[in-house]
Coordinates of C-alpha atoms and ligand atoms in Angstrom, one line a residue:
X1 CA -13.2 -1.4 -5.5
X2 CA -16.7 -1.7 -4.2
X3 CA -17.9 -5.4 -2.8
X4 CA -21.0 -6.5 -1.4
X5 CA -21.0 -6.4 2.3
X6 CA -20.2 -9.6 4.1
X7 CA -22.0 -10.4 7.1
X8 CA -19.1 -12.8 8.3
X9 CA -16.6 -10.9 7.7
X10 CA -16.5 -8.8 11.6
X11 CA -16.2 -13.0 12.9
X12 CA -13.6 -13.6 10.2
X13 CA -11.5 -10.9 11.4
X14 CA -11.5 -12.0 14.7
X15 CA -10.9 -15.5 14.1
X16 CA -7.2 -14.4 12.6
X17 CA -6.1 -11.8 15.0
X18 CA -2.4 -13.4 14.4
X19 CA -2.7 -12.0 10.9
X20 CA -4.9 -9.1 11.4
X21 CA -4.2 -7.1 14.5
X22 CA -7.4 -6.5 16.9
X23 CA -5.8 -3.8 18.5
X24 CA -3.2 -2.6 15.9
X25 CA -1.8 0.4 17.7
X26 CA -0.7 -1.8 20.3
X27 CA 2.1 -2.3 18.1
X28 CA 3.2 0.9 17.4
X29 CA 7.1 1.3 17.5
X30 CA 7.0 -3.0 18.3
X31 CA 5.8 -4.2 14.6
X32 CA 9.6 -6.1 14.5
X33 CA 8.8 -7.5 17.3
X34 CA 5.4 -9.1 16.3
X35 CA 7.7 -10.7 13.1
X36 CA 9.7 -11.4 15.8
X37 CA 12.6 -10.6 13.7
X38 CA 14.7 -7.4 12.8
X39 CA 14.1 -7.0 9.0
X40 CA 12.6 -4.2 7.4
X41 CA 9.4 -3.4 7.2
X42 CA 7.4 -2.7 3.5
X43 CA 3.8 -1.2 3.8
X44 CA 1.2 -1.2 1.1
X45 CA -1.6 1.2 1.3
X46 CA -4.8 0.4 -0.7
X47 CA -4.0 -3.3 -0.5
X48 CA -7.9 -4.7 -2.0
X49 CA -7.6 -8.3 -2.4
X50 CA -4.2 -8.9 -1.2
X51 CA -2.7 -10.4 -4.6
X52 CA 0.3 -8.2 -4.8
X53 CA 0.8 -8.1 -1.1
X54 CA 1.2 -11.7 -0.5
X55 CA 3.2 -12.9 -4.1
X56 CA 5.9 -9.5 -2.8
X57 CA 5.8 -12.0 0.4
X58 CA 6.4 -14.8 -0.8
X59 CA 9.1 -13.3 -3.4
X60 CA 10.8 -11.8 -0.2
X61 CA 10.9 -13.6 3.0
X62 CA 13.9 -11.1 4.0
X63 CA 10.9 -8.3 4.1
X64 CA 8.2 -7.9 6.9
X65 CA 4.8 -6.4 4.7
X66 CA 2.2 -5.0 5.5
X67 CA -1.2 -4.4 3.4
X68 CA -3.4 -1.8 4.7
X69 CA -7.1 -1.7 3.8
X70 CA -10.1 0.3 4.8
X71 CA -12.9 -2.0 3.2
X72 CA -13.6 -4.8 5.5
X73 CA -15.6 -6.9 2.8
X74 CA -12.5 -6.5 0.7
X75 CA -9.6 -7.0 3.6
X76 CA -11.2 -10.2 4.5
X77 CA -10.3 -12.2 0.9
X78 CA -6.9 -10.5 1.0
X79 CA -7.0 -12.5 4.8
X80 CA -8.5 -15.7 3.1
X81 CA -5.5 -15.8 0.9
X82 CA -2.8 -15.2 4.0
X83 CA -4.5 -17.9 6.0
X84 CA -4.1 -20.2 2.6
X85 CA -0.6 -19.2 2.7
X86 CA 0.6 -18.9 6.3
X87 CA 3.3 -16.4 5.6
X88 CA 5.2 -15.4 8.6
X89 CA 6.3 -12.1 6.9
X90 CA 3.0 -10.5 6.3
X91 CA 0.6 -8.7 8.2
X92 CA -3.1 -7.0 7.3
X93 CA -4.3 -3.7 9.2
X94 CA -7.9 -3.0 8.9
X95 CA -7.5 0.8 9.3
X96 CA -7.6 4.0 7.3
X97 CA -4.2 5.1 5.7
X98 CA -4.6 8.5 6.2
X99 CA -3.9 7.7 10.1
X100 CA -0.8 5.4 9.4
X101 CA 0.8 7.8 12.1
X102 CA -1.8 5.9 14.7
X103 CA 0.1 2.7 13.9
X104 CA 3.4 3.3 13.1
X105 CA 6.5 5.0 15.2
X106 CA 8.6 7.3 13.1
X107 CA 11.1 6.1 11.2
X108 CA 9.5 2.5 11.4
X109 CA 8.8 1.9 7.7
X110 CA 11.1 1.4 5.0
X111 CA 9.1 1.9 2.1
X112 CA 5.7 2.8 1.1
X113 CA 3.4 1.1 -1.8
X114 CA 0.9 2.7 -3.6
X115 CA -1.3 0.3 -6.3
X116 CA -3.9 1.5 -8.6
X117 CA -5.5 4.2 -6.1
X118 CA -8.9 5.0 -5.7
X119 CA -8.2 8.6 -8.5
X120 CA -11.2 10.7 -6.9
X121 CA -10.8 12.4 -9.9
X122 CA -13.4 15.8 -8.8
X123 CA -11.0 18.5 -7.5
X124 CA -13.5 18.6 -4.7
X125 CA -11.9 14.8 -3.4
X126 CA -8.5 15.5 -3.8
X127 CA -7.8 15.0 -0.1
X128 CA -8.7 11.7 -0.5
X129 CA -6.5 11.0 -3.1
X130 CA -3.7 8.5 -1.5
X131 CA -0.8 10.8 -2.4
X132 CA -2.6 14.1 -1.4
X133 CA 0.0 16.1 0.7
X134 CA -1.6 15.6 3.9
X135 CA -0.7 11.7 3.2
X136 CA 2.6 12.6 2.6
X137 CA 3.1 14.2 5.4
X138 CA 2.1 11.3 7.5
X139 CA 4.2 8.8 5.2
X140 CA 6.9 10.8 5.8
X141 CA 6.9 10.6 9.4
X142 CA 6.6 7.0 9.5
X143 CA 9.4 6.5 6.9
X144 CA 12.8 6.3 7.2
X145 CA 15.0 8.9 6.4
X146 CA 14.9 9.4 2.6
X147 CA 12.0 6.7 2.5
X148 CA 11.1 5.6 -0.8
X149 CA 7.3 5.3 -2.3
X150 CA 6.6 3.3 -5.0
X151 CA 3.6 4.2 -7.4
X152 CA 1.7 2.4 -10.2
X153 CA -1.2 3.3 -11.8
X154 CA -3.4 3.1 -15.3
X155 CA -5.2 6.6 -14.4
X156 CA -2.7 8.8 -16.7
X157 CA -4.3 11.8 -14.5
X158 CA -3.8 10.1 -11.4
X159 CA -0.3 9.4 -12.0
X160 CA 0.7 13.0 -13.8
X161 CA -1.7 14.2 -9.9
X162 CA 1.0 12.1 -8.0
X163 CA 4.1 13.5 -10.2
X164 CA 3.0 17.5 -9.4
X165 CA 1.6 16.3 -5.8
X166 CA 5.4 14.6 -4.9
X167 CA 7.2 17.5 -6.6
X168 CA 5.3 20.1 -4.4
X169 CA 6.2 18.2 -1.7
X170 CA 10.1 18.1 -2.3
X171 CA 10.6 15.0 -3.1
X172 CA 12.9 13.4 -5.2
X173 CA 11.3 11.6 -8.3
X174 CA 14.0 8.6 -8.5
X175 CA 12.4 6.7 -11.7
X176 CA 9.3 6.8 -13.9
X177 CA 7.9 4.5 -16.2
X178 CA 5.6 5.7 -19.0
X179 CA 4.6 2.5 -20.2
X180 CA 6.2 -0.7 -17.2
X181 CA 4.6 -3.3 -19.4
X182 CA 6.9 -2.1 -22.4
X183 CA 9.8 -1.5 -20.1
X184 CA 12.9 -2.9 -19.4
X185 CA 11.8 -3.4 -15.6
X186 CA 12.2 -6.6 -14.3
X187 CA 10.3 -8.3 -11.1
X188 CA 7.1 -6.8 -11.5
X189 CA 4.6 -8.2 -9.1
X190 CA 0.7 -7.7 -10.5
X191 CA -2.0 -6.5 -8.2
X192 CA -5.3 -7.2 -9.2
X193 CA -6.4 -4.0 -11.1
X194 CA -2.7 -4.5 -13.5
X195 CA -4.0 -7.6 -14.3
X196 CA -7.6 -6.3 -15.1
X197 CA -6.6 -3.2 -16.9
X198 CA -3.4 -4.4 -18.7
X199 CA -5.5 -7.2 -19.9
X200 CA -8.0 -5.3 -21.4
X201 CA -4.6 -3.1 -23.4
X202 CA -4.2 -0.1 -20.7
X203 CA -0.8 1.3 -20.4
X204 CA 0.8 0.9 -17.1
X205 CA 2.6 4.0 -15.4
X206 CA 5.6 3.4 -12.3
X207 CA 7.0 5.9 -10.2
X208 CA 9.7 5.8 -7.1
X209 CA 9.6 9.0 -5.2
X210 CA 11.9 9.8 -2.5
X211 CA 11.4 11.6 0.6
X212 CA 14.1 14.7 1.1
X213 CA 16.6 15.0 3.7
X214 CA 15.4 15.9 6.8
X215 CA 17.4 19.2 8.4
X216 CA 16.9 19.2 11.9
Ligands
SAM301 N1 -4.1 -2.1 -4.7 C1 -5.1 -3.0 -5.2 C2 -4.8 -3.4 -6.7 O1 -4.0 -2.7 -7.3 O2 -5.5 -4.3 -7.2 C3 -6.5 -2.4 -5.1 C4 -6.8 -1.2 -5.9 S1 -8.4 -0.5 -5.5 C5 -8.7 0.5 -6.9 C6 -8.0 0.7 -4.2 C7 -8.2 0.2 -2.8 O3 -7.7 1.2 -1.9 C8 -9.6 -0.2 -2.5 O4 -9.7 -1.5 -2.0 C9 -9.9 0.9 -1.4 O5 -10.8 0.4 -0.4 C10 -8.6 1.1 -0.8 N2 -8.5 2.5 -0.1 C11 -8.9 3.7 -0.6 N3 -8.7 4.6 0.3 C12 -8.0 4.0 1.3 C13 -7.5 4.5 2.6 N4 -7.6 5.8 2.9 N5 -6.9 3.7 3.4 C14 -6.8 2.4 3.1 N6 -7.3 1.8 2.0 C15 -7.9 2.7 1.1

């Protein structure tokens, strides 16, 4: 998701720091603490325009979320909507989530979100891709043990990328949907690019991966 750069959007930032963290690895190990509550904490990497982030928010006040964007232009109408909203559970980080180590203590997530990823699909950009191994292995870290992530794509190569890529990795692939939409699954949540793509008839795949047991 590209969108045109938006000269206000640095000022914007700063005018919400009590939704968007200035200095986000202040909070590292203390992100309970800025909810100011001890529930667990969901994270959703690639969040674009916030949609699914805030209605999984709204759904579940028992969950602390956090949407994680590198795009500024795009970050700031996911922070238009929270500051419609006011929700006291959610949280945006303006940062790269290949460094989610920089913000996180281990073990402080509960789960992990993945939504209609960038695919990268040349072989030469596959460490971009958002479950490249190298991504895992910070997720991981961050997780709790036996952490979950939770996948869902239109990109059929993408998605059969992320079954090998989790695989490799030794994880645990829980469930997998083939086609959500025409699923028994119930309490989807749409982001943005579902809507778009399942509009226009793309099949939806789902997949919850778990980490393995760490031996110490
Ligand atoms: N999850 C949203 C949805 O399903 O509608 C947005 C999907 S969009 C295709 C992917 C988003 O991931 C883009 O907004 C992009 O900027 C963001 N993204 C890509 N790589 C990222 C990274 N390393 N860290 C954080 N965000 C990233």
């Amino acid at each position: 998701m590209r969108l045109r750069y938006k000269p206000n959007a640095p000022q914007k930032i700063a005018e919400f720091p009590q939704y968007i963290p200035e200095q986000p690895d202040n909070w590292v190990g203390k992100w309970q603490e800025r909810f100011d509550n001890d529930r667990p904490i969901h994270i959703e990497v690639g969040t674009g325009k916030g949609r699914f982030i805030t209605e999984m928010a709204k759904l579940h006040p028992e969950i602390n979320y956090i949407g994680i964007e590198i795009q500024m232009s795009v970050i700031v109408v996911a922070l238009d909507r929270l500051v419609e909203e006011k929700l006291p559970n959610l949280q945006l980080l303006h940062v790269n989530g290949g460094s989610v180590t920089q913000y996180f203590a281990e073990g402080e997530v509960d789960q992990v979100y993945l939504n209609f990823s960038d695919p990268w699909p040349k072989k030469r950009h596959e460490k971009r891709r958002l479950m490249y191994k190298s991504f895992l292995e910070s997720y991981e870290k961050i997780l709790v043990p036996e952490g979950e992530i939770h996948f869902k794509t239109d990109n059929q190569g993408l998605f059969e990328y992320s079954l090998v890529s989790f695989s490799k990795y030794g994880m645990v692939l829980e469930q997998v949907w083939l086609n959500l939409h025409e699923s028994d699954f119930e309490g989807n949540v749409m982001t943005e690019y579902e809507e778009k793509f399942s509009s226009r008839g793309s099949r939806i795949y789902r997949v919850v991966a778990k980490f393995p047991k760490k031996i110490n």
